[in-house]
Amino acid sequence: MAGTPPEEKGEKTRKGESKGGRGERKMEKKVSLIVPVYNGENYLKDCVDSILGQTLREIEILLVDDGSKDRTPQLCDAYAAADERVRVIHQENRGLGMARNAGLDAAEGIYVTFVDSDDYISGEMCEKMYQAAEQYQADMVLAGLCQEGGSLFSGETVDEVCCFPREEIFDGEQGRQRLMFGIIGAEPWEDQDSRYNFSACKNLYRTGLIQTFGLRFFSERKVISEDVIFLLDVVSHVQKAVGIPGAFYHYRRNTSSITRTYREGLFEQFLQLERMIEERVKEYLPEQDVVRCTDRLLQARARVALASEVQYGLAKGAGFFQTRGQMRRITGNERLRRTLRRYPYWKLPKKQALFAFAMRYRLSLLQYLLIYLRERGR
């Protein structure tokens, strides 16, 4: 199974690393928290303070300054000077995925997790997940997350998304299949498009497993939603994983974040992602399961791509007729047409079902109105 992206092998140079000034650290590092930061001065304090306040004290915090142009480098260095658990890696701007990889290269904890600099975590996150990993001797621990801010189909604030109502063990081949299916997608009647969510940030991973198999992130500049590829690569090697109740990771829907920035050809990038996913999971999942989970994935990603086109048009002052061509290009894609013809979209949650109906029959005006009204907060 895939490990380090071929085009990124050997790129391990760093401009410099600064550490806390209290001499050699002797404390055992149970969890390494990797925080990529690019121009993050507005949110960095909330993020790092939430990590420093963890009830589990035996942690290290790797702040990877990815060529920031604001006050981020100075803020990171100040944290390192104030707390010996903080280390800072300064590097030229290479993107989120490569910043996470720089953190993985430097991580010394028994386990590792990721926190994006505009998010924050609950105080007990590391302790709860570390205890679960040790109790079950798990290579991976999953939990839920809290979303802050609006999204097109799920309201202004959604708490405790993709949570486990009770501890759930993923062991053996069937456990791996169940976990892979739930990372990629969900059954039509489930609320979320991904049962366990794409995010790599809300989980804990055994560092030894990641290093043994050379698992790294692709660059998001080359592969959109690089998190899911990393997750699938990890799951292909885990012997045991455990899901635990609770939502410890707080994800901010930030209008300046990568996921909200307009990208030309977004849907085509989603198609490339789907092909990479299929290539990874067909070795482990029955063919009908591959179809079921990737079909939901694709129609959900089409929804995101259409919303992106409408939002971009609205921001430029364009109306429906100026945006319709791009919308029809997406809904006319043959791979999507095939998915919508066979997918039981009427079983989806109501808003998603209505939008899938509009895509199935290429009702561009209805799609536009649904997105427009949601953007206007109605």
Short mmCIF file of N, CA and C in Angstrom, two decimals, residues 186-192 195 292 296 343-344 347-349:
data_model
loop_
_atom_site.label_atom_id
_atom_site.label_comp_id
_atom_site.label_asym_id
_atom_site.label_seq_id
_atom_site.Cartn_x
_atom_site.Cartn_y
_atom_site.Cartn_z
N ALA A 186 -20.99 6.35 3.67
CA ALA A 186 -21.99 5.92 4.63
C ALA A 186 -23.16 5.35 3.86
N GLU A 187 -24.07 4.71 4.58
CA GLU A 187 -25.31 4.26 3.95
C GLU A 187 -26.19 5.48 3.63
N PRO A 188 -27.07 5.39 2.66
CA PRO A 188 -27.85 6.57 2.25
C PRO A 188 -28.63 7.22 3.38
N TRP A 189 -29.15 6.44 4.31
CA TRP A 189 -30.01 6.98 5.36
C TRP A 189 -29.23 7.60 6.52
N GLU A 190 -27.90 7.48 6.52
CA GLU A 190 -27.11 8.08 7.59
C GLU A 190 -26.97 9.58 7.36
N ASP A 191 -26.88 10.34 8.46
CA ASP A 191 -26.90 11.79 8.39
C ASP A 191 -25.69 12.37 7.66
N GLN A 192 -24.53 11.82 7.93
CA GLN A 192 -23.30 12.37 7.37
C GLN A 192 -22.86 11.59 6.13
N ARG A 195 -19.24 8.33 7.49
CA ARG A 195 -19.63 7.87 8.82
C ARG A 195 -18.61 8.26 9.88
N ARG A 292 -21.00 1.25 -3.31
CA ARG A 292 -21.91 1.93 -2.40
C ARG A 292 -21.27 3.15 -1.73
N ARG A 296 -21.83 7.44 -2.85
CA ARG A 296 -22.24 8.53 -1.96
C ARG A 296 -21.17 9.62 -1.92
N TYR A 343 -28.05 5.47 -7.77
CA TYR A 343 -28.01 5.73 -6.33
C TYR A 343 -29.40 6.00 -5.78
N PRO A 344 -29.79 5.38 -4.66
CA PRO A 344 -31.12 5.60 -4.07
C PRO A 344 -31.17 6.93 -3.30
N LYS A 347 -33.40 8.05 -0.29
CA LYS A 347 -33.16 7.59 1.07
C LYS A 347 -32.25 8.53 1.86
N LEU A 348 -31.68 9.51 1.19
CA LEU A 348 -30.80 10.46 1.85
C LEU A 348 -31.58 11.36 2.80
N PRO A 349 -30.90 12.05 3.75
CA PRO A 349 -31.58 13.09 4.53
C PRO A 349 -32.24 14.10 3.60
#
